[in-house]
């Protein structure tokens, strides 16, 4: 079997930045990606306004640019779903077991990112795809001139609400506190929109509807007051969960995030964590890309020693 110098698992901004750095470092590298379209969560972002040098670029376009850059440098990709990794320790070959194939490498970068979290209320699962969505840029167009609600108060919720306000007749933003977590610039944009109504201190209790979403039952956490809003769409944006199940027992984690510092060194020698799957302060495209660069630098140092 071909033993690669480096296998990168994941092809979001962290994985693709790592692929670019690995190609430039002339490491014999394979990138394993779950989906054929690279880019990770950035693909579902309507507009990215904080990536230096590219103000207002579409998330999909930015994801594509990362991929084109890696392709241009000759990065090699395989499409597979990694199930687990077998590691016998420092200096030993790491075996990556995928759904379709097994791969081997001397070093490994885990850049599997994160996926959206479920809200866990009645009606959510049953009406998922029938008015309940986790991606405004994917599904927003189905709600033209309709009433929708976004649940959450982070960057994603606010970006989604701004995006939806362009096409929906009304957008409610339901947040469990009276202050948003999202960046102040996003908040300003949101508050300037006439067709957005904030529903503060409130949580969703149930998403109702027979075959499609018809209403949302809310409860005010401070007053206990109940309210039911008639609407056609509910967009859930209550955070992310790291995509790390395949690596349980392999590397130390906390809350599902792989423990690693800025050098991306995990608890297992030769295994590095980059991007949203790593325990870190700020999960953005720029920090994911920076991790990709750091992880390859650390991997190069490790490979030189072994
Ligand atoms: P997030 O920042 O963790 O925000 C999640 C939001 O959902 C919070 O407002 C939280 O409320 C709320 N929430 C969590 N669980 C809830 C529940 N069970 N019921 C009701 N509300 C709940 O997640 P995110 O917005 O998905 O963003 C993920 C990461 O990507 C963040 O680090 C974010 O900064 C980054 N991101 C950056 C950009 C950008 O830079 N342009 C764009 C998108 C995402 P509390 O506030 O009360 O905790």
Short mmCIF file of N, CA and C and ligand atoms in Angstrom, two decimals, residues 41 45 47-51 116-121 151-159 174-177 179-183 186 202-204 237-240 257 276 281-285, ligand 1:
data_model
loop_
_atom_site.label_atom_id
_atom_site.label_comp_id
_atom_site.label_asym_id
_atom_site.label_seq_id
_atom_site.Cartn_x
_atom_site.Cartn_y
_atom_site.Cartn_z
N UNK A 41 -18.47 24.27 5.70
CA UNK A 41 -19.59 25.17 6.06
C UNK A 41 -19.61 26.45 5.24
N UNK A 45 -22.61 29.74 3.33
CA UNK A 45 -22.61 31.13 3.78
C UNK A 45 -22.89 32.02 2.58
N UNK A 47 -22.68 35.38 2.23
CA UNK A 47 -21.68 36.41 1.96
C UNK A 47 -20.65 36.40 3.08
N UNK A 48 -19.38 36.50 2.72
CA UNK A 48 -18.31 36.55 3.72
C UNK A 48 -17.72 37.95 3.67
N UNK A 49 -17.81 38.66 4.79
CA UNK A 49 -17.39 40.06 4.74
C UNK A 49 -16.18 40.33 5.61
N UNK A 50 -15.55 39.26 6.13
CA UNK A 50 -14.41 39.51 7.02
C UNK A 50 -13.18 38.72 6.63
N UNK A 51 -13.15 38.26 5.38
CA UNK A 51 -11.93 37.58 4.93
C UNK A 51 -11.07 38.63 4.22
N UNK A 116 -24.14 21.58 11.86
CA UNK A 116 -25.13 22.30 12.67
C UNK A 116 -25.70 21.43 13.80
N UNK A 117 -26.06 22.11 14.88
CA UNK A 117 -26.62 21.42 16.05
C UNK A 117 -28.15 21.39 15.92
N UNK A 118 -28.75 20.34 16.46
CA UNK A 118 -30.22 20.26 16.45
C UNK A 118 -30.77 21.02 17.65
N UNK A 119 -31.99 21.51 17.50
CA UNK A 119 -32.61 22.25 18.59
C UNK A 119 -33.24 21.29 19.61
N UNK A 120 -33.79 20.21 19.10
CA UNK A 120 -34.35 19.18 20.00
C UNK A 120 -35.74 19.50 20.51
N UNK A 121 -36.59 20.11 19.67
CA UNK A 121 -37.97 20.36 20.11
C UNK A 121 -38.94 19.53 19.26
N UNK A 151 -33.96 30.83 14.61
CA UNK A 151 -33.75 30.60 16.03
C UNK A 151 -32.25 30.60 16.30
N UNK A 152 -31.82 31.46 17.23
CA UNK A 152 -30.40 31.58 17.57
C UNK A 152 -29.99 33.03 17.59
N UNK A 153 -28.81 33.28 18.17
CA UNK A 153 -28.36 34.68 18.29
C UNK A 153 -26.90 34.86 17.91
N UNK A 154 -26.31 33.86 17.26
CA UNK A 154 -24.90 33.95 16.85
C UNK A 154 -24.75 34.52 15.45
N UNK A 155 -23.53 34.48 14.94
CA UNK A 155 -23.24 35.02 13.60
C UNK A 155 -24.11 34.36 12.54
N UNK A 156 -24.24 33.04 12.63
CA UNK A 156 -24.99 32.32 11.60
C UNK A 156 -26.46 32.74 11.61
N UNK A 157 -27.06 32.80 12.82
CA UNK A 157 -28.47 33.19 12.92
C UNK A 157 -28.69 34.57 12.34
N UNK A 158 -27.83 35.50 12.68
CA UNK A 158 -28.02 36.88 12.22
C UNK A 158 -27.77 36.99 10.71
N UNK A 159 -26.73 36.32 10.23
CA UNK A 159 -26.49 36.32 8.78
C UNK A 159 -27.69 35.71 8.04
N UNK A 174 -35.68 34.66 16.96
CA UNK A 174 -36.02 34.19 18.31
C UNK A 174 -34.72 33.88 19.04
N UNK A 175 -34.48 34.61 20.13
CA UNK A 175 -33.24 34.39 20.87
C UNK A 175 -33.55 34.19 22.35
N UNK A 176 -32.80 33.29 22.97
CA UNK A 176 -33.13 32.93 24.36
C UNK A 176 -32.70 33.99 25.38
N UNK A 177 -31.89 34.97 24.91
CA UNK A 177 -31.47 36.06 25.81
C UNK A 177 -31.92 37.40 25.21
N UNK A 179 -29.70 39.74 24.37
CA UNK A 179 -28.53 40.30 23.69
C UNK A 179 -27.98 39.26 22.73
N UNK A 180 -27.66 39.72 21.54
CA UNK A 180 -27.15 38.76 20.54
C UNK A 180 -25.67 38.49 20.77
N UNK A 181 -25.25 37.30 20.34
CA UNK A 181 -23.84 36.92 20.43
C UNK A 181 -23.09 37.36 19.16
N UNK A 182 -23.84 37.59 18.10
CA UNK A 182 -23.23 37.88 16.79
C UNK A 182 -22.38 39.14 16.79
N UNK A 183 -21.51 39.26 15.79
CA UNK A 183 -20.65 40.44 15.64
C UNK A 183 -21.51 41.70 15.57
N UNK A 186 -22.89 42.91 12.24
CA UNK A 186 -24.05 42.15 11.76
C UNK A 186 -25.32 42.58 12.48
N UNK A 202 -36.69 34.36 24.52
CA UNK A 202 -37.71 33.35 24.19
C UNK A 202 -37.10 32.09 23.60
N UNK A 203 -37.74 30.99 23.90
CA UNK A 203 -37.30 29.71 23.34
C UNK A 203 -38.45 29.05 22.59
N UNK A 204 -38.07 28.26 21.60
CA UNK A 204 -39.08 27.52 20.84
C UNK A 204 -39.51 26.33 21.67
N UNK A 237 -30.43 27.89 13.86
CA UNK A 237 -29.00 28.25 13.82
C UNK A 237 -28.50 28.39 15.26
N UNK A 238 -28.49 27.26 15.96
CA UNK A 238 -28.14 27.29 17.38
C UNK A 238 -26.74 26.72 17.65
N UNK A 239 -25.86 26.89 16.69
CA UNK A 239 -24.47 26.50 16.93
C UNK A 239 -24.07 25.24 16.20
N UNK A 240 -22.86 24.84 16.49
CA UNK A 240 -22.27 23.73 15.73
C UNK A 240 -21.77 22.63 16.67
N UNK A 257 -14.47 18.62 20.95
CA UNK A 257 -13.42 19.35 20.21
C UNK A 257 -12.06 18.73 20.55
N UNK A 276 -12.33 24.08 12.68
CA UNK A 276 -13.43 24.09 13.66
C UNK A 276 -13.44 22.89 14.59
N UNK A 281 -10.45 29.56 20.35
CA UNK A 281 -11.25 30.71 20.75
C UNK A 281 -12.21 31.17 19.65
N UNK A 282 -11.72 31.21 18.42
CA UNK A 282 -12.49 31.85 17.36
C UNK A 282 -12.61 30.92 16.15
N UNK A 283 -13.84 30.55 15.81
CA UNK A 283 -14.04 29.63 14.68
C UNK A 283 -14.51 30.40 13.46
N UNK A 284 -13.57 30.80 12.64
CA UNK A 284 -13.90 31.51 11.43
C UNK A 284 -13.03 30.99 10.29
N UNK A 285 -13.33 31.46 9.08
CA UNK A 285 -12.59 30.95 7.92
C UNK A 285 -11.11 31.27 8.05
P1 LIG B 1 -22.68 30.21 18.03
O1 LIG B 1 -21.83 31.41 17.87
O2 LIG B 1 -22.29 29.17 19.01
O3 LIG B 1 -24.15 30.74 18.38
C1 LIG B 1 -25.17 29.86 18.67
C2 LIG B 1 -26.39 30.67 19.10
O4 LIG B 1 -27.48 29.78 19.33
C3 LIG B 1 -26.16 31.47 20.37
O5 LIG B 1 -26.76 32.73 20.26
C4 LIG B 1 -26.84 30.62 21.42
O6 LIG B 1 -27.40 31.37 22.48
C5 LIG B 1 -27.96 29.98 20.65
N1 LIG B 1 -28.33 28.65 21.17
C6 LIG B 1 -27.52 27.60 21.42
N2 LIG B 1 -28.22 26.54 21.86
C7 LIG B 1 -29.52 26.96 21.90
C8 LIG B 1 -30.73 26.33 22.27
N3 LIG B 1 -30.76 25.06 22.68
N4 LIG B 1 -31.86 27.04 22.19
C9 LIG B 1 -31.84 28.32 21.76
N5 LIG B 1 -30.73 28.96 21.38
C10 LIG B 1 -29.58 28.30 21.45
O7 LIG B 1 -22.88 29.41 16.65
P2 LIG B 1 -22.99 29.88 15.12
O8 LIG B 1 -23.72 31.14 14.98
O9 LIG B 1 -23.46 28.66 14.40
O10 LIG B 1 -21.49 30.12 14.71
C11 LIG B 1 -20.54 29.04 14.84
C12 LIG B 1 -19.14 29.60 14.74
O11 LIG B 1 -18.87 30.08 13.42
C13 LIG B 1 -18.93 30.80 15.66
O12 LIG B 1 -17.66 30.72 16.22
C14 LIG B 1 -19.06 32.00 14.75
O13 LIG B 1 -18.36 33.13 15.19
C15 LIG B 1 -18.48 31.43 13.45
N6 LIG B 1 -19.03 32.15 12.27
C16 LIG B 1 -18.39 33.27 11.85
C17 LIG B 1 -18.89 33.98 10.76
C18 LIG B 1 -18.19 35.19 10.29
O14 LIG B 1 -17.16 35.55 10.81
N7 LIG B 1 -18.69 35.88 9.26
C19 LIG B 1 -20.05 33.57 10.12
C20 LIG B 1 -20.68 32.44 10.58
C21 LIG B 1 -20.16 31.74 11.67
P3 LIG B 1 -26.46 32.14 23.56
O15 LIG B 1 -25.95 33.34 22.82
O16 LIG B 1 -27.41 32.46 24.64
O17 LIG B 1 -25.40 31.17 23.94
#
